[in-house]
Short mmCIF file of C-alpha atoms in Angstrom, two decimals:
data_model
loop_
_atom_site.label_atom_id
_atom_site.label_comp_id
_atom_site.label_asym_id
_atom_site.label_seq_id
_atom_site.Cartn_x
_atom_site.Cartn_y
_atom_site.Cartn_z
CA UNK A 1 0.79 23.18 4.59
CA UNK A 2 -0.62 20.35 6.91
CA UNK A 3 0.61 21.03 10.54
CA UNK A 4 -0.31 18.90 13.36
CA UNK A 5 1.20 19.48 17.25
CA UNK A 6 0.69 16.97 19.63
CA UNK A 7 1.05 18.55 23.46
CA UNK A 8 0.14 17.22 26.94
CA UNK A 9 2.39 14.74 27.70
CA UNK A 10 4.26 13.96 29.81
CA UNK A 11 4.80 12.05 33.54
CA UNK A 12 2.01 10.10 35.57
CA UNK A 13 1.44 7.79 37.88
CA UNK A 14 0.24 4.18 37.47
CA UNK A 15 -3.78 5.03 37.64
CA UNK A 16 -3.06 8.70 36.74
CA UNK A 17 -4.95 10.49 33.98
CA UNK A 18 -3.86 12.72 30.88
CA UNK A 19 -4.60 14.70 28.07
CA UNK A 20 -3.10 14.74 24.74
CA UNK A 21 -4.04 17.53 22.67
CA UNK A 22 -3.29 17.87 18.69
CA UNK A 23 -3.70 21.59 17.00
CA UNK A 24 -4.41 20.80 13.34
CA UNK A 25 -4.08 23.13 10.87
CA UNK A 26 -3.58 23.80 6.81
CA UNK A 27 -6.86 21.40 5.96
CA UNK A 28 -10.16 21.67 6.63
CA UNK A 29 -9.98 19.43 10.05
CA UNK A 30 -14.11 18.67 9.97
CA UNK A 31 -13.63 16.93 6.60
CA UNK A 32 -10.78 14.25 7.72
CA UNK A 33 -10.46 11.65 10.00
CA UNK A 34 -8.32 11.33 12.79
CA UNK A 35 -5.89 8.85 14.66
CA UNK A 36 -3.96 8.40 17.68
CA UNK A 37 -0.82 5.93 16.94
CA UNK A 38 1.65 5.35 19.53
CA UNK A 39 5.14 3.66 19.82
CA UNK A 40 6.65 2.40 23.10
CA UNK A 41 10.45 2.86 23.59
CA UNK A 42 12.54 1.14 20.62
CA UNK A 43 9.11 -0.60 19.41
CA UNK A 44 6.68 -0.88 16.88
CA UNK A 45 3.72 1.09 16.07
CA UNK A 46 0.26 0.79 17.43
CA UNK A 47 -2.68 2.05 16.30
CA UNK A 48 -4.74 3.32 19.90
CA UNK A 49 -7.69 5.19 18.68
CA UNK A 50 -9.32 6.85 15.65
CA UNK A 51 -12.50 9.43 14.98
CA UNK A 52 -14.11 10.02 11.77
CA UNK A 53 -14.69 13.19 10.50
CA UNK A 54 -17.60 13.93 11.89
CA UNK A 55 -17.00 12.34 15.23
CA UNK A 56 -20.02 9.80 14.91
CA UNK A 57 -18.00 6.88 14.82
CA UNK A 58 -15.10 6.13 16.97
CA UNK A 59 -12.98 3.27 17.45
CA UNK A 60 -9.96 1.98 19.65
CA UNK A 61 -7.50 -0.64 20.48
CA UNK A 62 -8.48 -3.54 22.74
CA UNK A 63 -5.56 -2.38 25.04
CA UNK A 64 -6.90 1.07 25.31
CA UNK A 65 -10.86 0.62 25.13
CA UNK A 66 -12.90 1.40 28.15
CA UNK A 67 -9.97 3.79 29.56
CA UNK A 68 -9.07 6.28 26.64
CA UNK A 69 -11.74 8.52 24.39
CA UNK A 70 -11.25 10.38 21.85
CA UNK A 71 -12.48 13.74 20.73
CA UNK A 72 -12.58 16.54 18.31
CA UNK A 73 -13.51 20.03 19.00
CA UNK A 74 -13.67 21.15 15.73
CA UNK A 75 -13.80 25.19 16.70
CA UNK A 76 -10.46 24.62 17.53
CA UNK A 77 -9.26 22.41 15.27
CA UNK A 78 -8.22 20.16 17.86
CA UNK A 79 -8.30 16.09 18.23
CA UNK A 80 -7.93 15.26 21.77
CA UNK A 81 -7.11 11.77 23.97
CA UNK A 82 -8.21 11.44 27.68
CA UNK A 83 -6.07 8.61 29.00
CA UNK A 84 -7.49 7.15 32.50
CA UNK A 85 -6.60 4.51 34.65
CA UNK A 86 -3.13 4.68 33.14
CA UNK A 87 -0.64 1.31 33.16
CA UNK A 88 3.68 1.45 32.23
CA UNK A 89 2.72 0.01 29.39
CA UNK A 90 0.81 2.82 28.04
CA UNK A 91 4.57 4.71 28.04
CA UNK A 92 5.22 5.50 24.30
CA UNK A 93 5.22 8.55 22.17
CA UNK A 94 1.66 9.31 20.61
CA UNK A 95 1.21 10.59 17.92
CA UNK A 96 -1.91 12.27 16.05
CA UNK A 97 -2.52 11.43 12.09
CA UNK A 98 -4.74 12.61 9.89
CA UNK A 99 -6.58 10.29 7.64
CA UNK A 100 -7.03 10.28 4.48
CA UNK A 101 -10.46 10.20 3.88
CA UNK A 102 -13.29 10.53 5.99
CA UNK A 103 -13.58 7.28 7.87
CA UNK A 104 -10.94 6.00 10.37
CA UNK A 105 -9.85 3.35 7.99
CA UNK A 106 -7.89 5.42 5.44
CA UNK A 107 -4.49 5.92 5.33
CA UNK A 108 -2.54 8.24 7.33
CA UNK A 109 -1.33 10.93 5.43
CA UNK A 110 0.31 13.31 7.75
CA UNK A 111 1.62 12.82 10.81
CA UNK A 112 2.48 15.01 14.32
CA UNK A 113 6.17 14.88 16.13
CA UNK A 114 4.59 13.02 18.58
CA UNK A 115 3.97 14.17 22.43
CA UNK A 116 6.45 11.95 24.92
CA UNK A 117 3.87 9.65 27.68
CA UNK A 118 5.66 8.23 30.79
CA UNK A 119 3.66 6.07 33.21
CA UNK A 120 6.26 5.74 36.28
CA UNK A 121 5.97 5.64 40.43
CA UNK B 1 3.02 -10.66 18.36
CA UNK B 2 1.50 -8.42 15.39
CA UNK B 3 -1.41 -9.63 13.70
CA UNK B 4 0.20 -8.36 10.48
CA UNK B 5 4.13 -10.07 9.95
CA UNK B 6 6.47 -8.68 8.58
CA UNK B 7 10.24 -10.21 8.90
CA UNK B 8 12.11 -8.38 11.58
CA UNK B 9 14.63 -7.52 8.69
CA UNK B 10 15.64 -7.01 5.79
CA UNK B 11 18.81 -5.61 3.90
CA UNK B 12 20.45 -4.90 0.99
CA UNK B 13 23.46 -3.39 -1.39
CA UNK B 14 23.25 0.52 -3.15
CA UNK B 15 21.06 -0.40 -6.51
CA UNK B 16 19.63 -3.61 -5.70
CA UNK B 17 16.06 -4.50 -5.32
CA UNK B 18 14.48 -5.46 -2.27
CA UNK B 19 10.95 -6.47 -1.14
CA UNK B 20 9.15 -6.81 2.56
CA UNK B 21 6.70 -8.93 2.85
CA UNK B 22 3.30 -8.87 4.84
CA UNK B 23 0.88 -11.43 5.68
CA UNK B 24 -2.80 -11.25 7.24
CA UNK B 25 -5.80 -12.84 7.20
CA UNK B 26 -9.02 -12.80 5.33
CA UNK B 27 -10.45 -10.20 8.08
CA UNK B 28 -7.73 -8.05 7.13
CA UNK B 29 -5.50 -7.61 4.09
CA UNK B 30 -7.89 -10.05 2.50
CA UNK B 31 -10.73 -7.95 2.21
CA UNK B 32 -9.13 -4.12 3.18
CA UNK B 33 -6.59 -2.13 1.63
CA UNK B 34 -2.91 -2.12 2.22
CA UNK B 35 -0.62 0.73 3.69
CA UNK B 36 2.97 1.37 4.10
CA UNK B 37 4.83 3.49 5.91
CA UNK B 38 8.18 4.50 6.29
CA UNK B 39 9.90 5.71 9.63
CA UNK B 40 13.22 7.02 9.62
CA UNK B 41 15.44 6.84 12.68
CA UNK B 42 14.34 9.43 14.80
CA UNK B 43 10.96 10.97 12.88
CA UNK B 44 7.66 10.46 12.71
CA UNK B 45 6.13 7.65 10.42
CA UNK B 46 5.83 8.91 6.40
CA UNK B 47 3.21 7.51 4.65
CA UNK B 48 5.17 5.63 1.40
CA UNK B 49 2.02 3.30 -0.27
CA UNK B 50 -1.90 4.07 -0.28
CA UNK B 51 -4.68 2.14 -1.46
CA UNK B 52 -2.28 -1.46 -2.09
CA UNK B 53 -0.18 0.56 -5.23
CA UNK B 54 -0.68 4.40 -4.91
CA UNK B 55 1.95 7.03 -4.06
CA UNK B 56 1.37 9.65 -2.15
CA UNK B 57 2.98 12.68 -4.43
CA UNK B 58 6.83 12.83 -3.38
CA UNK B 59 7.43 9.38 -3.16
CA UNK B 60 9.70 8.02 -5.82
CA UNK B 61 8.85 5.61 -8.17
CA UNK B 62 11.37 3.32 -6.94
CA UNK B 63 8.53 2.35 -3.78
CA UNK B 64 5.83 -0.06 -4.97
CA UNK B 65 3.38 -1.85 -3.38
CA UNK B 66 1.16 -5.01 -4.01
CA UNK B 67 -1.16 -7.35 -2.61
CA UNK B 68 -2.49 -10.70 -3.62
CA UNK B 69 -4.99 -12.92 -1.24
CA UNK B 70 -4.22 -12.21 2.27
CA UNK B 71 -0.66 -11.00 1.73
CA UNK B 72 0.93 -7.26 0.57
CA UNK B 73 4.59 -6.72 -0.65
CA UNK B 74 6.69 -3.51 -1.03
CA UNK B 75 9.84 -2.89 -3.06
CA UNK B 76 12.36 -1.05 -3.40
CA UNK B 77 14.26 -0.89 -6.46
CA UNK B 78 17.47 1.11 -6.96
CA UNK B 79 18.25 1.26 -3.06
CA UNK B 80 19.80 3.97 -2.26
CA UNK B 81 21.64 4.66 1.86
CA UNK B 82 18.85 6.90 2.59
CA UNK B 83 16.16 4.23 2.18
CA UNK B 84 17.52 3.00 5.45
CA UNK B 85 13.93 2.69 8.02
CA UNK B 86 12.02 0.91 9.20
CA UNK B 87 8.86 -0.14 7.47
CA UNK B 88 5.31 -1.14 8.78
CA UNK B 89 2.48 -2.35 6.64
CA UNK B 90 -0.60 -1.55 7.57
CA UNK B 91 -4.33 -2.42 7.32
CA UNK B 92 -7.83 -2.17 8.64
CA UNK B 93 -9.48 -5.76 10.05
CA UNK B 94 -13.26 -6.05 9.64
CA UNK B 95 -13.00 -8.42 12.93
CA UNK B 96 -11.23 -5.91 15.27
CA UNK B 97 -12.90 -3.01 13.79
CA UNK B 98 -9.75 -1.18 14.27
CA UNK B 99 -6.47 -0.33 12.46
CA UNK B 100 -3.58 -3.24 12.32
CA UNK B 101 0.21 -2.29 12.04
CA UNK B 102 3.04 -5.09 11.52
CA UNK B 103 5.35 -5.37 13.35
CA UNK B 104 8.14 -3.49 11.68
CA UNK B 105 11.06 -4.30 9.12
CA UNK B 106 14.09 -3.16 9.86
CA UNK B 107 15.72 -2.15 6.14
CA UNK B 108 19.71 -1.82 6.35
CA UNK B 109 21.65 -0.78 3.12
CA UNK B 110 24.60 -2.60 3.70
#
């Protein structure tokens, strides 16, 4: 059975930093790609960030790019997200997805519960 | 303002058919595949349509998807009180080199 468990979140300061973790397991993790999706408070969803399988090609939202990177560390089975520099609007739940396929670009077949960000003073 | 739209809404009576709609551009759902997914209130996204038309196994028959040109459609037939979500189509856009959601339908089985 495909599990995935976000953790890391929670409450930072405009500017703060933060790291999302997601512990994969039931598939072989090296073999899929992965995606960060997020949804702010009673909104839509947004796609932030997503690795393929073999973490040679990455690729992220405008709104996140140059302040969030993604990683895998694949002896774990874990997809991470270091958020920097982070604004209010970045407040949402993530969530971690597994594609797929082996690009970014495939669907999203399994999904985490999500892991709760707050960016507040 | 989604790149992807979707009407905010949508609704409909126990056994009727209902479709969302989804329009993009030729960056987009013109030249990538179509997704759909299906969020019920409280839960994490489920994916519902793959590939334009595909199901993932579990998903009944009653969900379809299509696409033609630069615009997708999923249906619903035989709506049932539990097919109340919301509903996000999804693609990849050549341009953005990144993943696009719409911006939600909100499905209400009146």
């Amino acid at each position: 059975e495909v599990q995935l468990l976000e953790s890391g979140g929670g409450l930072v300061q405009p500017g703060g930093s933060l790291r999302l973790s997601c512990d994969a397991s039931g598939f072989t993790f090296n073999t899929y790609a992965m995606n960060w999706v997020r949804q702010a408070p009673g909104k839509g969803l947004e796609w932030v960030s997503g690795s393929s399988a073999t973490s040679s090609d990455t690729y992220y939202a405008d709104s996140v790019r140059g302040r969030f990177t993604i990683s895998r560390d694949s002896s774990k089975n874990t997809l991470l997200l270091q958020m920097n520099s982070l604004r209010v609007e970045d407040t949402a739940v993530y969530y971690c997805a597994k594609g797929r396929g082996t690009s970014p670009w495939y669907a999203l077949d399994y999904w985490g519960q999500g892991a709760l960000v707050i960016v507040s003073s | 303002q989604s790149v992807l739209t979707q009407p905010p809404s949508a609704s409909g009576t126990p056994g009727q058919r209902v479709t969302i709609s989804c329009s993009g551009s030729n960056s987009n759902i013109g030249s990538e595949i179509v997704n759909w997914y299906q969020q019920l209130p409280g839960t994490a996204p489920k994916l519902l349509i793959y590939n334009n038309n595909q199901r993932p196994s579990g998903v009944p028959d009653r969900f379809s998807g299509s696409k033609s040109g630069n615009s997708a459609s999923l249906a619903i037939s035989g709506l049932q009180s539990e097919d109340e979500a919301d509903y996000y189509c999804a693609s990849w856009d050549d341009t953005l080199h990144g993943r696009l959601f719409g911006g939600g339908t909100k499905l209400t089985v009146l």
